[in-house]
XYZ file of C-alpha atoms in Angstrom:
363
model
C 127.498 99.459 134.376
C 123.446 100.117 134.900
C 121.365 98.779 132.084
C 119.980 101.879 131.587
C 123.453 103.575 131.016
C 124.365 100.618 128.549
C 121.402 100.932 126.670
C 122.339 104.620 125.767
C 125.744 103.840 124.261
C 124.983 101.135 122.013
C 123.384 103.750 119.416
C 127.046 105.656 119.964
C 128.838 102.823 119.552
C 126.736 101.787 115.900
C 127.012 105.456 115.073
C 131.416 105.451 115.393
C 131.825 102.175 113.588
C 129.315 102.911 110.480
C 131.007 106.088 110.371
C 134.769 104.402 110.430
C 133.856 102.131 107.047
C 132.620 105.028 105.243
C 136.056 106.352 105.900
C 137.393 103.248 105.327
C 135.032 103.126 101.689
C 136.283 106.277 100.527
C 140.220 105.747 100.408
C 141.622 104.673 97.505
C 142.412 100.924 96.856
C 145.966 100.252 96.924
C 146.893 97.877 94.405
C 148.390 94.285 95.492
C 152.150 93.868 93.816
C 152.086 92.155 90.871
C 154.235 88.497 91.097
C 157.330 88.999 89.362
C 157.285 87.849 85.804
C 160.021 85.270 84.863
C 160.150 86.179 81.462
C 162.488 89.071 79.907
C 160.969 92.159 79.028
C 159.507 92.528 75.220
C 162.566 93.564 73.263
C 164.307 92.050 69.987
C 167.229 90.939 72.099
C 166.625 87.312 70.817
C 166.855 88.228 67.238
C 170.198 90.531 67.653
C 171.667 87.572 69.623
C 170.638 84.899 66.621
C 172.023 87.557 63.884
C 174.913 89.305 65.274
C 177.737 86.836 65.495
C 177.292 86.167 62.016
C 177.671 90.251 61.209
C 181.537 91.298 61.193
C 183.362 94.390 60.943
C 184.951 95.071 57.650
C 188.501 97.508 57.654
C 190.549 97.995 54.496
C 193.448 99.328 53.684
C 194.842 100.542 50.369
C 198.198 102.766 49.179
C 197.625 105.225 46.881
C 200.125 107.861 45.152
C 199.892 111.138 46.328
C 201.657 114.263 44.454
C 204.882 115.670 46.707
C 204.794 119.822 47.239
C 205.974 121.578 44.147
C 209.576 121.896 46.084
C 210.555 118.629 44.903
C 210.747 120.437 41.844
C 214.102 121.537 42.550
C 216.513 120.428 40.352
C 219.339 120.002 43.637
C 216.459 118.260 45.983
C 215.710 115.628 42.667
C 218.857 114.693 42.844
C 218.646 113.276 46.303
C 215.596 111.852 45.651
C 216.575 109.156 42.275
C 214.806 106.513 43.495
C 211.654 106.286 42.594
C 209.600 109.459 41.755
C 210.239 112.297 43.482
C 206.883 114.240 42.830
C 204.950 111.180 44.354
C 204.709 109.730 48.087
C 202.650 106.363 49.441
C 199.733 107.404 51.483
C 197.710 104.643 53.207
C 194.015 104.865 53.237
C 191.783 103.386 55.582
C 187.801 102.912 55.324
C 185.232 100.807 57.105
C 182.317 98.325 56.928
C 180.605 95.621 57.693
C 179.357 91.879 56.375
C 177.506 89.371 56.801
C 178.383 84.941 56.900
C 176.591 83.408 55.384
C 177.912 80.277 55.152
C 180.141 78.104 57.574
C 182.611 77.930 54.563
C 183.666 81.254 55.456
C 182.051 82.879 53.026
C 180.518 86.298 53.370
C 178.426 88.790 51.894
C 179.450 92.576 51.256
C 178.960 95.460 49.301
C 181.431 96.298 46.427
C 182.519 99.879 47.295
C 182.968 98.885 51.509
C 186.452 96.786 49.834
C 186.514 98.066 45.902
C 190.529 98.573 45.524
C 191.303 97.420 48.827
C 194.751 96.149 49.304
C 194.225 94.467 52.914
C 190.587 93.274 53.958
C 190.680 92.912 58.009
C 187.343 91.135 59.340
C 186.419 91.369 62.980
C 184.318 88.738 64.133
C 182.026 89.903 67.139
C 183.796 86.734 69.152
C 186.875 89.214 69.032
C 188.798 86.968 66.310
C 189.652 88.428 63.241
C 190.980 87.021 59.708
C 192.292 88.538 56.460
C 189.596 88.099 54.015
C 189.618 87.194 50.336
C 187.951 88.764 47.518
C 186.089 85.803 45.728
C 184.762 88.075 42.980
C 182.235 90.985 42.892
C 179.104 92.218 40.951
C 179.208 96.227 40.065
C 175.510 95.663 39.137
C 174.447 95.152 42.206
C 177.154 96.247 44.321
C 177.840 92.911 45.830
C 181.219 91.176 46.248
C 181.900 87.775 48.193
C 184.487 87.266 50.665
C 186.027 84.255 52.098
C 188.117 83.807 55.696
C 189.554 80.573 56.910
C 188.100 80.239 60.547
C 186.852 77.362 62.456
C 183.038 77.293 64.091
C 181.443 80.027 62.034
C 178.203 80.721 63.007
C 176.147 81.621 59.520
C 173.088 83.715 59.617
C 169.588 82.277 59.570
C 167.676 83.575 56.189
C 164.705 84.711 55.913
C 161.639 84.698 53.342
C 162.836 88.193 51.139
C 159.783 87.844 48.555
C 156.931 87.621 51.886
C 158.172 90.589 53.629
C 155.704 93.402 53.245
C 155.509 97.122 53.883
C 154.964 97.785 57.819
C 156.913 94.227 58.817
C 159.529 95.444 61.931
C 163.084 94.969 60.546
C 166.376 95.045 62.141
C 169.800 96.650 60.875
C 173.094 95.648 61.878
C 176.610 96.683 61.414
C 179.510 98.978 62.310
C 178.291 102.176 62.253
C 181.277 105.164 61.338
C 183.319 102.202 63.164
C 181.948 101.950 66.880
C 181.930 98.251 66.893
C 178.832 96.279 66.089
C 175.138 98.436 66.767
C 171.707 97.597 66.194
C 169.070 99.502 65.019
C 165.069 99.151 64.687
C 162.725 100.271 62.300
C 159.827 99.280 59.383
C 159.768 98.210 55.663
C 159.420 101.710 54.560
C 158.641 100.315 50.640
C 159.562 97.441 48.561
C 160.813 97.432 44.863
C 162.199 100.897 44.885
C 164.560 101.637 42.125
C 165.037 104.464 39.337
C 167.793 106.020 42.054
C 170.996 104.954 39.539
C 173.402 103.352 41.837
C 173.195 100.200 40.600
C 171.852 98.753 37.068
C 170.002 96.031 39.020
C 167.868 98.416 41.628
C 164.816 96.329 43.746
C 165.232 97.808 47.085
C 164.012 97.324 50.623
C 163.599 100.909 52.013
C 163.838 100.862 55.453
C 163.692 103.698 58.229
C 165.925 101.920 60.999
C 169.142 103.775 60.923
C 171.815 103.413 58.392
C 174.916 105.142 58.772
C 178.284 105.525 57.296
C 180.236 101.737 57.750
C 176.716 99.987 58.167
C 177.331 99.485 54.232
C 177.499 95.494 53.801
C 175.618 94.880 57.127
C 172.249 92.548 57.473
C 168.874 93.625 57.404
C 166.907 91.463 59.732
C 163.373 90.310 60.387
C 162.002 90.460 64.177
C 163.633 87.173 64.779
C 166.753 87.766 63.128
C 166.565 85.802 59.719
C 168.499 87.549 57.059
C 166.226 89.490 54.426
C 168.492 92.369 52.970
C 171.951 93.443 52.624
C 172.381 97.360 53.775
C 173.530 99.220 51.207
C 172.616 102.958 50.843
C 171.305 105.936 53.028
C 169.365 109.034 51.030
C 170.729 111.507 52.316
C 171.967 115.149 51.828
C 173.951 115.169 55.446
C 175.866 112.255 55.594
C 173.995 110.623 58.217
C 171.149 108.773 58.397
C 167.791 110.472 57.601
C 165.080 107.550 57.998
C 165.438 106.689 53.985
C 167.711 103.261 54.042
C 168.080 100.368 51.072
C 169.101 97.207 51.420
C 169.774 94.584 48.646
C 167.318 91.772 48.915
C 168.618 89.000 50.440
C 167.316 86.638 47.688
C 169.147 88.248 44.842
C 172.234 89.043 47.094
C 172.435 84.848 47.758
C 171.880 84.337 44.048
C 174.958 86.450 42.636
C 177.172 84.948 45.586
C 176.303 81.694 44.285
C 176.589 82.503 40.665
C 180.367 84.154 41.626
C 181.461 81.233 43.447
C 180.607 78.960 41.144
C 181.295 80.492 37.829
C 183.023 83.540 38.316
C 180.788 86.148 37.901
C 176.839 86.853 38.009
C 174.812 84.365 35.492
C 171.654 86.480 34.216
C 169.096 86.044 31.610
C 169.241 88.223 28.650
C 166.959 88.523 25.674
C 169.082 91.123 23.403
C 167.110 93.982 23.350
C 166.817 97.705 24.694
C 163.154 98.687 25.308
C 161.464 102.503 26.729
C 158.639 103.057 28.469
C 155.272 103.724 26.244
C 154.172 106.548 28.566
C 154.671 107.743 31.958
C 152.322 105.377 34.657
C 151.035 102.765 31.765
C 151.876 99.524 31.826
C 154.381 98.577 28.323
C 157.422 99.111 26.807
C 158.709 99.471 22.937
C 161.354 98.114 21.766
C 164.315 100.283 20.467
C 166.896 98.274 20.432
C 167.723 94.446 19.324
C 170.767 92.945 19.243
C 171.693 91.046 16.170
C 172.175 87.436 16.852
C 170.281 87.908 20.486
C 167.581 85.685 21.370
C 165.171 88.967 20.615
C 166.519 88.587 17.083
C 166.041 84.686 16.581
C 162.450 84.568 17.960
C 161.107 87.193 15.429
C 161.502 90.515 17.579
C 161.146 94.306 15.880
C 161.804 97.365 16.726
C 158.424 99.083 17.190
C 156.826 96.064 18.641
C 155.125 96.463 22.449
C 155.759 94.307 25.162
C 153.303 93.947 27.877
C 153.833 91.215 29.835
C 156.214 88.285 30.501
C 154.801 85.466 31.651
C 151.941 86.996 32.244
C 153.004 89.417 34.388
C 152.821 93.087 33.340
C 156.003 94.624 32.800
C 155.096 97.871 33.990
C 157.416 100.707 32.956
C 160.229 97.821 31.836
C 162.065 97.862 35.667
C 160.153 95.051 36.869
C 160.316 92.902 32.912
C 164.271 93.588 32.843
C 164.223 91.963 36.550
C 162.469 89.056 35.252
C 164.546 88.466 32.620
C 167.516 88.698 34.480
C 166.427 86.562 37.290
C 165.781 83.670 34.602
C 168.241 81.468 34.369
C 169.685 80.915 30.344
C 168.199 78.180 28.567
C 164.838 78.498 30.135
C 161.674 79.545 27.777
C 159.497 83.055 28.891
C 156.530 83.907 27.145
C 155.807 87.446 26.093
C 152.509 88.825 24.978
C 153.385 92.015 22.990
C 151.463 94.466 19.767
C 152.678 94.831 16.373
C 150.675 96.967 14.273
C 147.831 97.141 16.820
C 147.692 93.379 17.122
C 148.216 91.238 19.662
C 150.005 88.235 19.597
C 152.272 85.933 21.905
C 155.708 84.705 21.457
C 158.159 81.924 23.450
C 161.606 83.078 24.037
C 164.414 80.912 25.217
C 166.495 83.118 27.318
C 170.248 83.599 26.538
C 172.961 84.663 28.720
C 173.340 88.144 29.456
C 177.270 89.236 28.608
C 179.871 90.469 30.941
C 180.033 94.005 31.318
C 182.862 95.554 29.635
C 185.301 97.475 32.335
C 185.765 101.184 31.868
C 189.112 102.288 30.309
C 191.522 103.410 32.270
């Protein structure tokens, strides 16, 4: 090729390959693929493996009598029928539930209406064994009642810290929802302490908005890493199903009556003798309406009239959170109130009693 000829393409030449990169400039980066991560995906797979083989199924059975059609009133069909009673038949009812281990004893955790009159308690491991369960005792207070199966290599749950869980913390509920087999859900503390709601005389809730339904009664409440910190209990709801309001027993004061039950029968809890009322709505104090004679209210000095504000120096608020304290106080141990009596304060040391047995409803 002449010089001359080369010299007049190099300028075309520079002028194609400065226009190619701006080309090349203005397409859009394509990303390099990312290295494959070796670790699972975020999830709370870790804490529902930890806490679920220590959450079992609960099925009862009971027989009840159930009234025969008005037929049987016939004085020729009665007297084919003189065994028994002729205007009755058996029926067999069946209900669900679920519990929790807590212990590698065999003994578990419940609540008292999933089994209350129960003839046959069937627990299903999640293992796929199963055992007929014993009722240890129960706590219509709370709604708590302890069970017992004879297996071998029980895996009890991990607990968790009940009085350090706040509002907001992520929680976990598991159990055998309207009998599927064993679910998870996932949701927040919704509230702690809530009470006033009469299903129990003991009320100090965990509200919860992970879903509760039907047959998750008796299940665990979890933390993020599956540590035990509530017993499911109740849904609020006006459906039947689960509406985002769930309460679950603490785990603390569900441990505390098991042990009580095992040990001595039933539920040890302090007791001063007295019936109190609120001074005014949102104040903190409550008077005194009530004292038992002989109570420990009685021997320390106690009136009716007098003002109680705090016990140990906690306020008592409207009287929920003083009769808690109280209760939670094991007999024999001295509290201190601070209380008015004629305008004046003053402070008084109490040992606490034992609170007595509830006295069953007449049948």
């Amino acid at each position: 090729m002449p010089n001359s000829l080369r010299w007049l393409l190099w300028p075309v030449i520079a002028g194609l390959v400065a226009g190619l990169a701006i080309v090349a400039l203005r397409q859009p980066a394509v990303p390099a693929p990312l290295p494959a991560s070796s670790s699972a995906a975020p999830g709370y797979a870790s804490a529902f493996n930890r806490a679920a083989p220590a959450v079992v199924n609960i099925y009862t059975s009971k027989v009840v009598q159930t009234p025969r059609s008005s037929v049987f009133e016939d004085p020729i069909l009665r007297h084919f029928f003189r065994r028994g009673n002729p205007a009755e038949r058996e029926k067999v009812e069946r209900s669900l539930g679920s519990g929790v281990i807590v212990s590698d004893q065999g003994y578990l955790l419940t609540n008292l209406h999933v089994i209350q009159g129960a003839d046959e308690i069937l627990v299903l491991l999640q293992d796929g064994r199963q055992s007929i369960a014993r009722l240890i005792g129960s706590d219509p207070e709370t709604d708590l009642a302890v069970l017992k199966i004879n297996l071998p290599e029980l895996q009890p749950i991990a607990l968790g810290n009940t009085p350090q869980v706040q509002v907001g913390d992520i929680v976990l509920a598991i159990g055998n929802p309207y009998g599927f087999g064993q679910s998870m859900s996932q949701g927040i503390v919704s509230a702690k302490g809530r009470y006033g709601l009469g299903l129990t005389n003991y009320e100090n809730f965990i509200q919860t908005d992970a879903a509760i339904n039907p047959g998750n009664s008796g299940g665990a409440l979890v933390d993020h890493e599956g540590r035990l910190i509530g017993i499911n209990t109740a849904i609020y709801t006006q459906s039947g199903g689960s509406t985002g309001i769930g309460l679950a027993i603490p785990a603390d004061l569900a441990l505390r009556t098991m042990k009580d039950i095992i040990e001595y029968g039933r539920p040890v809890r302090g007791w001063l003798g007295l019936e109190v009322k609120s001074v005014a709505p949102q104040s903190n104090g409550v008077v005194i309406s009530a004292i038992m004679p002989g109570g420990p209210a009685a021997k320390a000095g106690l009136k009716i009239g007098d003002v109680i504000f705090a016990i140990n120096e906690t306020p008592v608020g409207d009287g929920h959170a003083g009769m808690n304290e109280i209760a939670a106080t094991r007999p024999g141990s001295t509290v201190s109130l601070d209380f008015a009596r004629a305008g004046e304060r003053q402070r008084l040391d109490i040992v606490v009693g034992i609170r007595p047995a509830p006295v069953a409803a007449s049948g």
